[in-house]
Structure formats: C-alpha cells, structure tokens
Tab-separated table of C-alpha atoms in Angstrom:
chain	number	residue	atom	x	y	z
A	1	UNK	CA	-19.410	25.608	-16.237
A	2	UNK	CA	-18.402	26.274	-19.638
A	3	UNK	CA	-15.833	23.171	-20.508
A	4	UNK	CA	-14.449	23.951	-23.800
A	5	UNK	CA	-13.710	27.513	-22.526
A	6	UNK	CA	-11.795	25.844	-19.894
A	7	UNK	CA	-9.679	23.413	-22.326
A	8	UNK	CA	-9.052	26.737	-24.426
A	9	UNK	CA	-7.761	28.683	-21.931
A	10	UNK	CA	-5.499	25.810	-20.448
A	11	UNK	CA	-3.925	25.574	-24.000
A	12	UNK	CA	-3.704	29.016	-24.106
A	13	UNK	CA	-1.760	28.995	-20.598
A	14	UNK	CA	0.746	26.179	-21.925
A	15	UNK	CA	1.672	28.010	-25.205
A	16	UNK	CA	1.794	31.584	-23.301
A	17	UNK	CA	3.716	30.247	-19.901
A	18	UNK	CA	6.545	28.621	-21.302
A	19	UNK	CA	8.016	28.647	-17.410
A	20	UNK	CA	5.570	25.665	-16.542
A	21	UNK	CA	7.020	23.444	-19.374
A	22	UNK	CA	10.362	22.951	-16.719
A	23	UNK	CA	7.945	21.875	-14.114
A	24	UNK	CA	6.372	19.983	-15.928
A	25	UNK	CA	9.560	18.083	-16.925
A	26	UNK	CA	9.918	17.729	-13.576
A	27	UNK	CA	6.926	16.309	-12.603
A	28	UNK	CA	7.115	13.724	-15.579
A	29	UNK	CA	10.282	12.358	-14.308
A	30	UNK	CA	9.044	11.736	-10.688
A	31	UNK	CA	5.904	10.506	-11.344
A	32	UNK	CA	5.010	7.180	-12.849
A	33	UNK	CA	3.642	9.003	-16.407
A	34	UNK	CA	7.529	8.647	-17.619
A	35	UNK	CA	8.680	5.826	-15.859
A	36	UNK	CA	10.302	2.947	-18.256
A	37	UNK	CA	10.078	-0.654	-17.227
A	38	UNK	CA	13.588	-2.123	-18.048
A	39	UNK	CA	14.895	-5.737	-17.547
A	40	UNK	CA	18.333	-6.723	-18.343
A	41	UNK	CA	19.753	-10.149	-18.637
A	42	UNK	CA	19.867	-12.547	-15.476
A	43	UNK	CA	22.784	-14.115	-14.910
A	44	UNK	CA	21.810	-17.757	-16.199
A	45	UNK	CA	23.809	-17.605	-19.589
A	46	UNK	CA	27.075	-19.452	-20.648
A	47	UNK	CA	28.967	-16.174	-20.112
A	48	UNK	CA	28.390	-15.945	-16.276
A	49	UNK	CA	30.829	-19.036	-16.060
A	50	UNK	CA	33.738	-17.563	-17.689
A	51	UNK	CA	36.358	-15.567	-15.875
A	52	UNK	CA	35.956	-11.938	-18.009
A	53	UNK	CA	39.877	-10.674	-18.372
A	54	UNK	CA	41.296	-7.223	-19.966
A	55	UNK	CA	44.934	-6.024	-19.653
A	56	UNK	CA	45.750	-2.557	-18.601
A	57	UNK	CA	48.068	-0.279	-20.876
A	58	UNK	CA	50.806	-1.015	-18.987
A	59	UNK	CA	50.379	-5.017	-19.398
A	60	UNK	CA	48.679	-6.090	-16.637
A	61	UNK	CA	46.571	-8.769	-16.318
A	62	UNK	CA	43.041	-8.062	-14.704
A	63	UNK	CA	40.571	-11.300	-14.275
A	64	UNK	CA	37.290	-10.727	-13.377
A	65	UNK	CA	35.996	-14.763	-12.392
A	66	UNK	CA	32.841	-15.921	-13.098
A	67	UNK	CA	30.312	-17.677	-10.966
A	68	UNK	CA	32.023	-20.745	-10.810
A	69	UNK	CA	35.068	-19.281	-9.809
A	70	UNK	CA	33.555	-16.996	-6.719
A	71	UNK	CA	34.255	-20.134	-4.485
A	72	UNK	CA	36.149	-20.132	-1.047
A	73	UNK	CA	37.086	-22.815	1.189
A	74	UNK	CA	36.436	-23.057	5.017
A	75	UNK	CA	33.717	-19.718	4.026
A	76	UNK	CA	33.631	-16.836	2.968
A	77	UNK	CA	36.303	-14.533	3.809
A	78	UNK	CA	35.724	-11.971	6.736
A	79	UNK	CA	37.244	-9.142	4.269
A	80	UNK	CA	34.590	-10.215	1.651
A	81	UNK	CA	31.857	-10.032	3.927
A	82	UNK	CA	32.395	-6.408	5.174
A	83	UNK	CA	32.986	-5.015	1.824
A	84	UNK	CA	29.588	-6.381	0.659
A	85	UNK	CA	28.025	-4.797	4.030
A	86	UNK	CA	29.809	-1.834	3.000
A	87	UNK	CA	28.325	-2.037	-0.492
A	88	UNK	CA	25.125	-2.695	0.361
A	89	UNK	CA	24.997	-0.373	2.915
A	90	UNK	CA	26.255	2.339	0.857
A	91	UNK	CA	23.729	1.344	-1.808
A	92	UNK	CA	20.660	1.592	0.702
A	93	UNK	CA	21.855	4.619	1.590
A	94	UNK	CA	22.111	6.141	-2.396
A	95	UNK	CA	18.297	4.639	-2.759
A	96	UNK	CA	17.069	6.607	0.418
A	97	UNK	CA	18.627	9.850	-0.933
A	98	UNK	CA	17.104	9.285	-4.354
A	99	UNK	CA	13.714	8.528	-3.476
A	100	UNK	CA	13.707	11.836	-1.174
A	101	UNK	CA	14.934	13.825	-3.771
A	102	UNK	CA	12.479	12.736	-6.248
A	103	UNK	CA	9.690	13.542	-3.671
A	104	UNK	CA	11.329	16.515	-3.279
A	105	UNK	CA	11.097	17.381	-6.486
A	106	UNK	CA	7.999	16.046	-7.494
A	107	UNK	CA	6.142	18.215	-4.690
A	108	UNK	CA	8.010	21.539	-5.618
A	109	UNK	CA	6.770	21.194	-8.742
A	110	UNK	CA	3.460	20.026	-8.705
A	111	UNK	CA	2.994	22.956	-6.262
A	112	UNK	CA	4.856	25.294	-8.409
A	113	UNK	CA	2.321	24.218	-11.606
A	114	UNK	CA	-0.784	24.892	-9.814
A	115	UNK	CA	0.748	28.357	-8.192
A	116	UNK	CA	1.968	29.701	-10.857
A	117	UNK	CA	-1.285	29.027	-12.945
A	118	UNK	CA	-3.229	30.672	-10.309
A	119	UNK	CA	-1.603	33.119	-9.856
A	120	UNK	CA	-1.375	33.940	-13.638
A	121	UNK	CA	-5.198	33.971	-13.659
A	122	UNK	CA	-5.401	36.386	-10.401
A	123	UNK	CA	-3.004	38.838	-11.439
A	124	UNK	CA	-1.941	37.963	-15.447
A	125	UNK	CA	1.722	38.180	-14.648
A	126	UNK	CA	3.836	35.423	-16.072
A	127	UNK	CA	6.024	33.797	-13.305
A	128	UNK	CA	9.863	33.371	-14.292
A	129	UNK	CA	11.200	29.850	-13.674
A	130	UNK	CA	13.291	31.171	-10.724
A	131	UNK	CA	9.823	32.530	-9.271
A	132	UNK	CA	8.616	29.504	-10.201
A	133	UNK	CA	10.797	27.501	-7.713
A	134	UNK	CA	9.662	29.709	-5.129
A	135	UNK	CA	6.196	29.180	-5.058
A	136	UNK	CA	6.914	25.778	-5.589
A	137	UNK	CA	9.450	25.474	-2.282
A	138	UNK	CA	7.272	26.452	0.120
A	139	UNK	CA	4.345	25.367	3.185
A	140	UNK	CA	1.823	24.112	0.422
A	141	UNK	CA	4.848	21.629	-0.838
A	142	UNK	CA	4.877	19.595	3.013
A	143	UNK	CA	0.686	20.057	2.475
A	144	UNK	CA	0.469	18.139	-0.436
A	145	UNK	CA	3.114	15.384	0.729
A	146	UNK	CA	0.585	14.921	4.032
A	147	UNK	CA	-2.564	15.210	1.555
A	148	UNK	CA	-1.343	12.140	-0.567
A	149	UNK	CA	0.129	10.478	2.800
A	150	UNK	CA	-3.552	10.618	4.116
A	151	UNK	CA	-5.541	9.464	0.943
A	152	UNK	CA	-2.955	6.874	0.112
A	153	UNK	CA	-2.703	5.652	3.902
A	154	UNK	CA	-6.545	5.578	3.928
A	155	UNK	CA	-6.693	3.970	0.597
A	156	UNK	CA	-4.296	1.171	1.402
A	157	UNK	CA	-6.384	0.068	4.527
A	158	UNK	CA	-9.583	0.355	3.016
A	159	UNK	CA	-8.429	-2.176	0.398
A	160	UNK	CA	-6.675	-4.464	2.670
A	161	UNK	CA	-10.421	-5.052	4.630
A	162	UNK	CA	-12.088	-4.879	1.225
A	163	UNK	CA	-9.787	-7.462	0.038
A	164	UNK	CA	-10.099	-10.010	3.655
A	165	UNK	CA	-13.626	-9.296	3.092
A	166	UNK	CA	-13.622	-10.803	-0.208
A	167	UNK	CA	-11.117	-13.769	0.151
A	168	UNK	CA	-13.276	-14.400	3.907
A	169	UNK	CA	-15.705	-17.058	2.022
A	170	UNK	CA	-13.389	-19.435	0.722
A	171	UNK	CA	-12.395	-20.603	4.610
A	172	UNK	CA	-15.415	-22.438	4.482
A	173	UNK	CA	-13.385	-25.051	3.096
A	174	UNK	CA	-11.991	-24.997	6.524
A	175	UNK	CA	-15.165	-26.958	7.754
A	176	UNK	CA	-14.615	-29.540	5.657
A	177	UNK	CA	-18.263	-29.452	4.193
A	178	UNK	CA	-18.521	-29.777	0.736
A	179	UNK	CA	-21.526	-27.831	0.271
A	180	UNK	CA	-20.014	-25.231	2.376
A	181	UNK	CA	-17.023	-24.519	0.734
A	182	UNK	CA	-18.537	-24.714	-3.080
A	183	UNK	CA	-20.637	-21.637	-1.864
A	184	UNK	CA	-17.949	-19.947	0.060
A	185	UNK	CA	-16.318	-20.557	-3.454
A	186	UNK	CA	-18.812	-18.650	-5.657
A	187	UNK	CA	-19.168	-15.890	-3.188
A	188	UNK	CA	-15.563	-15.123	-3.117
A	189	UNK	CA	-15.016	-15.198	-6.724
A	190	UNK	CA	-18.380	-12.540	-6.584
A	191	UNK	CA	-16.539	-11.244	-3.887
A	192	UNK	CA	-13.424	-10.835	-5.326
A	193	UNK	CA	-14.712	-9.077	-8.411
A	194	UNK	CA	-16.581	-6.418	-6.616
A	195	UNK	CA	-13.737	-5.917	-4.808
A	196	UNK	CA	-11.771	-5.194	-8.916
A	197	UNK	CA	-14.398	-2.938	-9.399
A	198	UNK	CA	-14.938	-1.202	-6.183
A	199	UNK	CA	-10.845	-0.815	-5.878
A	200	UNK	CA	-11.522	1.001	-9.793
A	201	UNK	CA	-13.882	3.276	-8.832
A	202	UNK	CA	-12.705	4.314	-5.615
A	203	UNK	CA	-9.218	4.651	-7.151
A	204	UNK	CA	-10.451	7.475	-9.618
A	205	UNK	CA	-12.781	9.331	-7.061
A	206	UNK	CA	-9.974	9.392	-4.953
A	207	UNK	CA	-7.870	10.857	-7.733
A	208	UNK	CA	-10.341	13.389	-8.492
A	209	UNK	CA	-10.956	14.288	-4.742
A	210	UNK	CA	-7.132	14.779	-4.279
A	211	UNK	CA	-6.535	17.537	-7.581
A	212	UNK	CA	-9.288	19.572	-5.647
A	213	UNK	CA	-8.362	18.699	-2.409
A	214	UNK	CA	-4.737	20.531	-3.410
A	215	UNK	CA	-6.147	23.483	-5.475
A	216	UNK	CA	-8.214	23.712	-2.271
A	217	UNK	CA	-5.364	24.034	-0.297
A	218	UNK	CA	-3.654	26.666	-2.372
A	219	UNK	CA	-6.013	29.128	-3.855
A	220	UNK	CA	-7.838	29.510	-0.711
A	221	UNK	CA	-4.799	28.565	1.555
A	222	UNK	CA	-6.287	25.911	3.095
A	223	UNK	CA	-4.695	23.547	6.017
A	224	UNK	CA	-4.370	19.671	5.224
A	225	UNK	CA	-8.084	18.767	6.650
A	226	UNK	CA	-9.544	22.084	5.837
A	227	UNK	CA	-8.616	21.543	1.714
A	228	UNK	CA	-9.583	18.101	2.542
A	229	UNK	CA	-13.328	18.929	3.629
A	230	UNK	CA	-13.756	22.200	1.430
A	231	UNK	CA	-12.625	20.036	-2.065
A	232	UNK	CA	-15.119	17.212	-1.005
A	233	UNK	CA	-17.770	19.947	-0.996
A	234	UNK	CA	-17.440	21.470	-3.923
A	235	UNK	CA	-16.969	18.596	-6.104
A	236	UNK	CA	-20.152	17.061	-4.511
A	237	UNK	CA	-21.779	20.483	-4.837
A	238	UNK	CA	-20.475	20.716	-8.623
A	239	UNK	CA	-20.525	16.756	-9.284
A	240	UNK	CA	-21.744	16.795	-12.809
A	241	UNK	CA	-19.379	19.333	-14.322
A	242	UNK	CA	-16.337	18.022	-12.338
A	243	UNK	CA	-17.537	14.892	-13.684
A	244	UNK	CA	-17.511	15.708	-17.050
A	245	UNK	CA	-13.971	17.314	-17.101
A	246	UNK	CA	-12.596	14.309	-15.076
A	247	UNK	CA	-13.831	12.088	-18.601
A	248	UNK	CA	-12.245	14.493	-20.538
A	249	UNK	CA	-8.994	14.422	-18.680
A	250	UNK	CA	-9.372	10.272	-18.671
A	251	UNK	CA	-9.928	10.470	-22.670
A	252	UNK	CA	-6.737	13.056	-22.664
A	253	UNK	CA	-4.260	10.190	-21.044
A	254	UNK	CA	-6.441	7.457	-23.233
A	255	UNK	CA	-5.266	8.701	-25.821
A	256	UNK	CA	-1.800	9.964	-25.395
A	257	UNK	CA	-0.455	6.564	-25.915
A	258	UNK	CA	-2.015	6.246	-29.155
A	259	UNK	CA	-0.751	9.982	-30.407
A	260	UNK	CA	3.005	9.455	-29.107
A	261	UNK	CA	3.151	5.871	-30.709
A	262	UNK	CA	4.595	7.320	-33.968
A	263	UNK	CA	6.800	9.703	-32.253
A	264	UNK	CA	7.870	7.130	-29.788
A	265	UNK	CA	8.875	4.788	-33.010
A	266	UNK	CA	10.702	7.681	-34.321
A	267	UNK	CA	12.670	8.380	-31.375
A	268	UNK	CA	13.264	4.632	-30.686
A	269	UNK	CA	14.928	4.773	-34.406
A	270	UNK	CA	17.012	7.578	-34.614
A	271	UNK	CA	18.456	6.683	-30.916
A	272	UNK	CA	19.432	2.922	-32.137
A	273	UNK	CA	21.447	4.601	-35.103
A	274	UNK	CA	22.812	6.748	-32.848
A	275	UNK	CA	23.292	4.661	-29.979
A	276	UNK	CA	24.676	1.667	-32.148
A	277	UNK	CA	27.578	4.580	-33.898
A	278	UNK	CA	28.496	6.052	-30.415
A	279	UNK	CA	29.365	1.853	-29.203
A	280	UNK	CA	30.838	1.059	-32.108
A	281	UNK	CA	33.168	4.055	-31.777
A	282	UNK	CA	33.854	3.255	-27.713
A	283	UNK	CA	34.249	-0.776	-28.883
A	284	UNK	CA	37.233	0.517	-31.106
A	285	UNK	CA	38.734	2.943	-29.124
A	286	UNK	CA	38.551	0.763	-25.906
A	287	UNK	CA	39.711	-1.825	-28.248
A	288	UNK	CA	43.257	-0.098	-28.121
A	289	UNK	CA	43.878	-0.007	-24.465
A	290	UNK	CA	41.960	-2.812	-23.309
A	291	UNK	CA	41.451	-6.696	-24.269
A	292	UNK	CA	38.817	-9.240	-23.089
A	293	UNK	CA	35.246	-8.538	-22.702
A	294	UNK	CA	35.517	-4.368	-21.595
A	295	UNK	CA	35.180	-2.933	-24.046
A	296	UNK	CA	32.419	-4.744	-25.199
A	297	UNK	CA	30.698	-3.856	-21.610
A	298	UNK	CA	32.096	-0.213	-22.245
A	299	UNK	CA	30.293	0.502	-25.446
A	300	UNK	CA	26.957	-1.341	-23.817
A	301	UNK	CA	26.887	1.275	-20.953
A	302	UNK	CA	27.541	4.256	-22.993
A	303	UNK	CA	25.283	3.081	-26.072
A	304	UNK	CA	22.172	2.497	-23.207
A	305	UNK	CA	23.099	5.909	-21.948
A	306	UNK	CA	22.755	7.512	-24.925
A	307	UNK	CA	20.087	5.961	-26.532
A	308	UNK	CA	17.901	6.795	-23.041
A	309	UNK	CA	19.251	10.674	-23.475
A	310	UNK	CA	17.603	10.603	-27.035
A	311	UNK	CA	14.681	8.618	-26.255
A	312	UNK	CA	13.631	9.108	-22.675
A	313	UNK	CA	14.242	12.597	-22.183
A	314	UNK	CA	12.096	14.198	-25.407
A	315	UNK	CA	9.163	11.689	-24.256
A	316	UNK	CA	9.596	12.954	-20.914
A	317	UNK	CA	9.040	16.232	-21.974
A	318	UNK	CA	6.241	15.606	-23.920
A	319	UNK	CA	4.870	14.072	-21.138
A	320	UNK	CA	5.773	16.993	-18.724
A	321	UNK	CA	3.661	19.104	-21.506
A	322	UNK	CA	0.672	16.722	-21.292
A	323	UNK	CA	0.593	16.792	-17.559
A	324	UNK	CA	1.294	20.503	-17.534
A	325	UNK	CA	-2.172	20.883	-19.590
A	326	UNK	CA	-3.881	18.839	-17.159
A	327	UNK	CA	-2.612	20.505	-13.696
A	328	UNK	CA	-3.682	23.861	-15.287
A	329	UNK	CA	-7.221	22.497	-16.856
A	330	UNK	CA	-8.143	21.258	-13.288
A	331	UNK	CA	-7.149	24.635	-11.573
A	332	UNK	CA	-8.710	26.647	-13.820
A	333	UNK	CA	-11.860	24.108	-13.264
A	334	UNK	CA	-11.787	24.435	-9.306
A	335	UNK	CA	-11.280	28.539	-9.629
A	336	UNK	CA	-14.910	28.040	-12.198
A	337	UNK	CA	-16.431	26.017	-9.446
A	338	UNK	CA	-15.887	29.000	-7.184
A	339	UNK	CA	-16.943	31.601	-9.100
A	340	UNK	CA	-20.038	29.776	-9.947
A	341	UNK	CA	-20.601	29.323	-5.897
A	342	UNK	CA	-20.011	33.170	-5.473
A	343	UNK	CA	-22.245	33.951	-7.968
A	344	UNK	CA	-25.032	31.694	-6.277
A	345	UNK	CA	-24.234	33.021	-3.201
A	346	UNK	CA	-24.981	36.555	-4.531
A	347	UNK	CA	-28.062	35.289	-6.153
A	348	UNK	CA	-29.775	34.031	-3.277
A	349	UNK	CA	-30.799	37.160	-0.795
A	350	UNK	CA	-32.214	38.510	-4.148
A	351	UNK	CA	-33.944	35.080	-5.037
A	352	UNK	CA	-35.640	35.513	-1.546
A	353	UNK	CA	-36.527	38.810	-1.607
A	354	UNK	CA	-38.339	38.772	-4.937
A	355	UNK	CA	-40.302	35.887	-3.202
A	356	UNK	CA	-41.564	37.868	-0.331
C-alpha cells in the first residue's frame, strides 16, 4: 500500500470536489471536532438581587425582580407552577428535536462524504451537492447510526466491567484487615491504571474498526454485521498498513490545533472589534426606547451572536475541510486494501501452479 499516493490523491479529491466541503461543514458542526465549551456567569453576583427595570416607549414601567424578590407566601402559586411545567416541557421537547436533527444530519453527511468519494473514484464523475444529499439520505445513513449504536453500546459495557473489575480490590477494606485492604489498595490503583490504558487503546481500535466497518458497508453494500465482520478482516489481514495510516491520521488531528492556533487568534480578534462595534451600536439605539439594564442585556446577546458567526463558523469550516481529508484518505485506504486482496487472490492459482 503506497501511503503518500494515498494522502496525494485525498488532497487532490478535496481541492477537485468542492461539493464535499458542505458536508464536511456539516459534519464539523455535529460532531464534537467543532464543539465550543462555553460557561456563562452563575447567578451568585450582587446583580441577581436587584429587581432589573426598563420602560416601554409608551411609559410603562416593566420590573423584572431579582432573587430576593421571587418570594410567595402560603407557596408557590398554582399559575407559576404550570407555566414552568409548560416551560420546561416545551424546552425538553426543543432538546429532543435538536439532538435528532443533528444525528440526522451528521449521518447524511458522513454517508454522503464517503459516497460521493467512492463513487468519484469508480466512475470520475463529480457529484453536485444536491446529488450529494442523495447519496447521503439513504439505507447506508440508518446503517451507520446502528454501526455506532453497536460499537458504542458494546464499548460502554465493556468499560463498565473493566472499570468494577478494577475498583473490585479496594472492598477488601470491607474485612476490616489491615493487611488486606493495603493490598486490595495497590492492586486497584494497578488496576485502575490498566484499566486508563486498556480504555486508550481499545478506544482507538475501535475507532479504526468503525471507518472500515462503514466503508465496508458502502462500497461493497454490506448489512450492519456483514460490514462489521468483513472490516475486522481486512484490517487484521492489512494490519500494518492500516496501522500506519491510522498514525498518520492521529499526527493529522495532533497537529491541527497547533496550525489553527494563529488563525484561531486572528479570528478571536477581528470578531471582538466587531462584536464590541455591533453592542455598542444596539447599547445606543436600545438606549432610546428602553431604560434599566436591557439594553445592556440586548447588546450582550447580539455582540455573542456575532462574534460566534465570525469566529465559530470559519473554524468550523476549516474543520469540516480537515475532516473532509480524512473521510476521503480512509476510503481511498479501504478501496487499496481491496485491490491489494484482489490482486492476491489472482496471484494465488498461478503461485500454485508454478509449484506443481
């Protein structure tokens, strides 16, 4: 398996298929590769006791009370408590649509990348975005939702024994002997570590099992088990070069961090200027029609919306471009690993004829 043919012609593939560069937006912002960890401010500062008031352009009076002041005596009101049922009903409701729709439309296009890259290589046609969608809405979609539920289910057991296995030697204390429980002690700190490294190493075969496991399942139209027991083959039939490209894919997201550092500084920049005008232009203009604290919180919601339209989206594409070169490096890989057992296949009967 020649590698650095393989790297070439997935760079080729990106620069040539502009189509994949939507899916791979996609796939960036419903995967954890462009997810942003934010925390805002608890409510333990001086301003959660303060009643928050703006008047309305007609003169009215609005009072929004603090924590101190959300107090009721004899209870809570019976109004009060179904309109927070209400809410958080509603709520529940807006998180179970949004997490299906990101699955959704993480599996359409993770399917549509590996599709439309295979099918580039069978035929040489480019796929058009709508085309794109196609492929990408289909059987293989539901396949790759079950392939992940399987692994993942699987996974999460295995490392629930793995992990009572390793915490199992510190109930020795339990017998109240001394000497008992210092050994039961060091074992499950041995324990436990094996258990860090095990739930390492597992983790990545299992990642690298499940790319192969879904190119199975598409380029040779697999079912669920069927990709599951033909990608396990042929990465233990090809372990060394799938090894190989599975280091250079790990040194690939190693160092992406350290590349988009700069451009993640620059971005972060130029979206505080930009952020910071936009709120102080709201703060004035909601200044007019509103006292108090609003339009304060105004210009705070639309500067943070802005800054994350400047910031998170280009780094979400240039994410979607990084995982785009991946998803077609690794199908390009399995369709070498297949040629390569074709061409052994062919080899053999002539192997064994020269012999006799």
């Amino acid at each position: 398996m020649n590698h650095i043919n393989i790297l070439k012609r997935a760079w080729q593939i990106l620069l040539g298929c502009k189509p994949l560069w939507v899916f791979g937006f996609l796939l960036a912002l419903t995967t954890a590769s462009a997810s942003w960890m934010l925390t805002f401010p608890g409510g333990e500062g001086p301003s959660s006791r303060y009643t928050f008031s703006f008047a309305l352009p007609d003169g009215t009076i609005v009072r929004i009370p603090g924590e101190n002041q959300l107090q009721w005596e004899g209870g809570i009101p019976d109004e009060v408590v179904q309109w927070l049922i209400t809410v958080g009903i509603t709520l529940l409701c807006v998180v179970v649509i949004l997490v299906a729709l990101r699955l959704i439309v993480r599996y359409i296009s993770e399917t549509a990348l590996i599709r439309m890259v295979n099918n580039f290589e069978r035929t040489g046609e480019t796929c058009k975005v709508g085309q794109g969608f196609r492929l990408g809405f289909s059987r293989y979609a539901v396949r790759f939702f079950l392939i992940d539920l399987v692994i993942i289910g699987s996974a999460v057991l295995f490392f629930i024994l793995l992990f009572a296995v390793s915490i199992a030697p510190f109930f020795l204390w339990m017998t109240e002997i001394t000497a008992l429980g210092i050994i039961g002690t060091v074992a499950g700190i041995g324990l436990f570590f094996l258990f860090v490294f095990l739930t390492i190493v597992v983790g990545a075969a299992l990642t690298l099992l499940r790319d192969f496991i879904k190119r199975a399942c598409v380029v040779e139209e697999l079912g669920v088990f069927a990709a599951m027991a033909r990608g396990f083959a042929l990465v233990k039939r090809h372990l060394r070069d799938v090894g190989l490209m599975w280091l250079l894919m790990f040194g690939i997201r190693l160092g992406w961090p350290i590349v988009m550092f700069p451009v993640a500084l620059l971005l972060i920049s130029i979206g505080l200027l930009i952020a910071g005008s936009f709120g102080l232009l709201v703060t004035g203009l909601a200044g007019l029609a509103f006292a108090g604290n609003l339009p304060a919180i105004l210009a705070s919601i639309f500067g943070f919306t802005v800054f994350m339209l400047f910031v998170g989206v280009p780094l979400a594409f240039l994410t979607g471009l990084r995982d785009t070169y991946i998803s077609s490096t690794w199908t390009l890989t399995y369709r070498d690993a297949l040629a390569l057992d074709s061409l052994e296949n062919h080899r053999l009967p002539e192997l064994e004829n020269q012999e006799v």
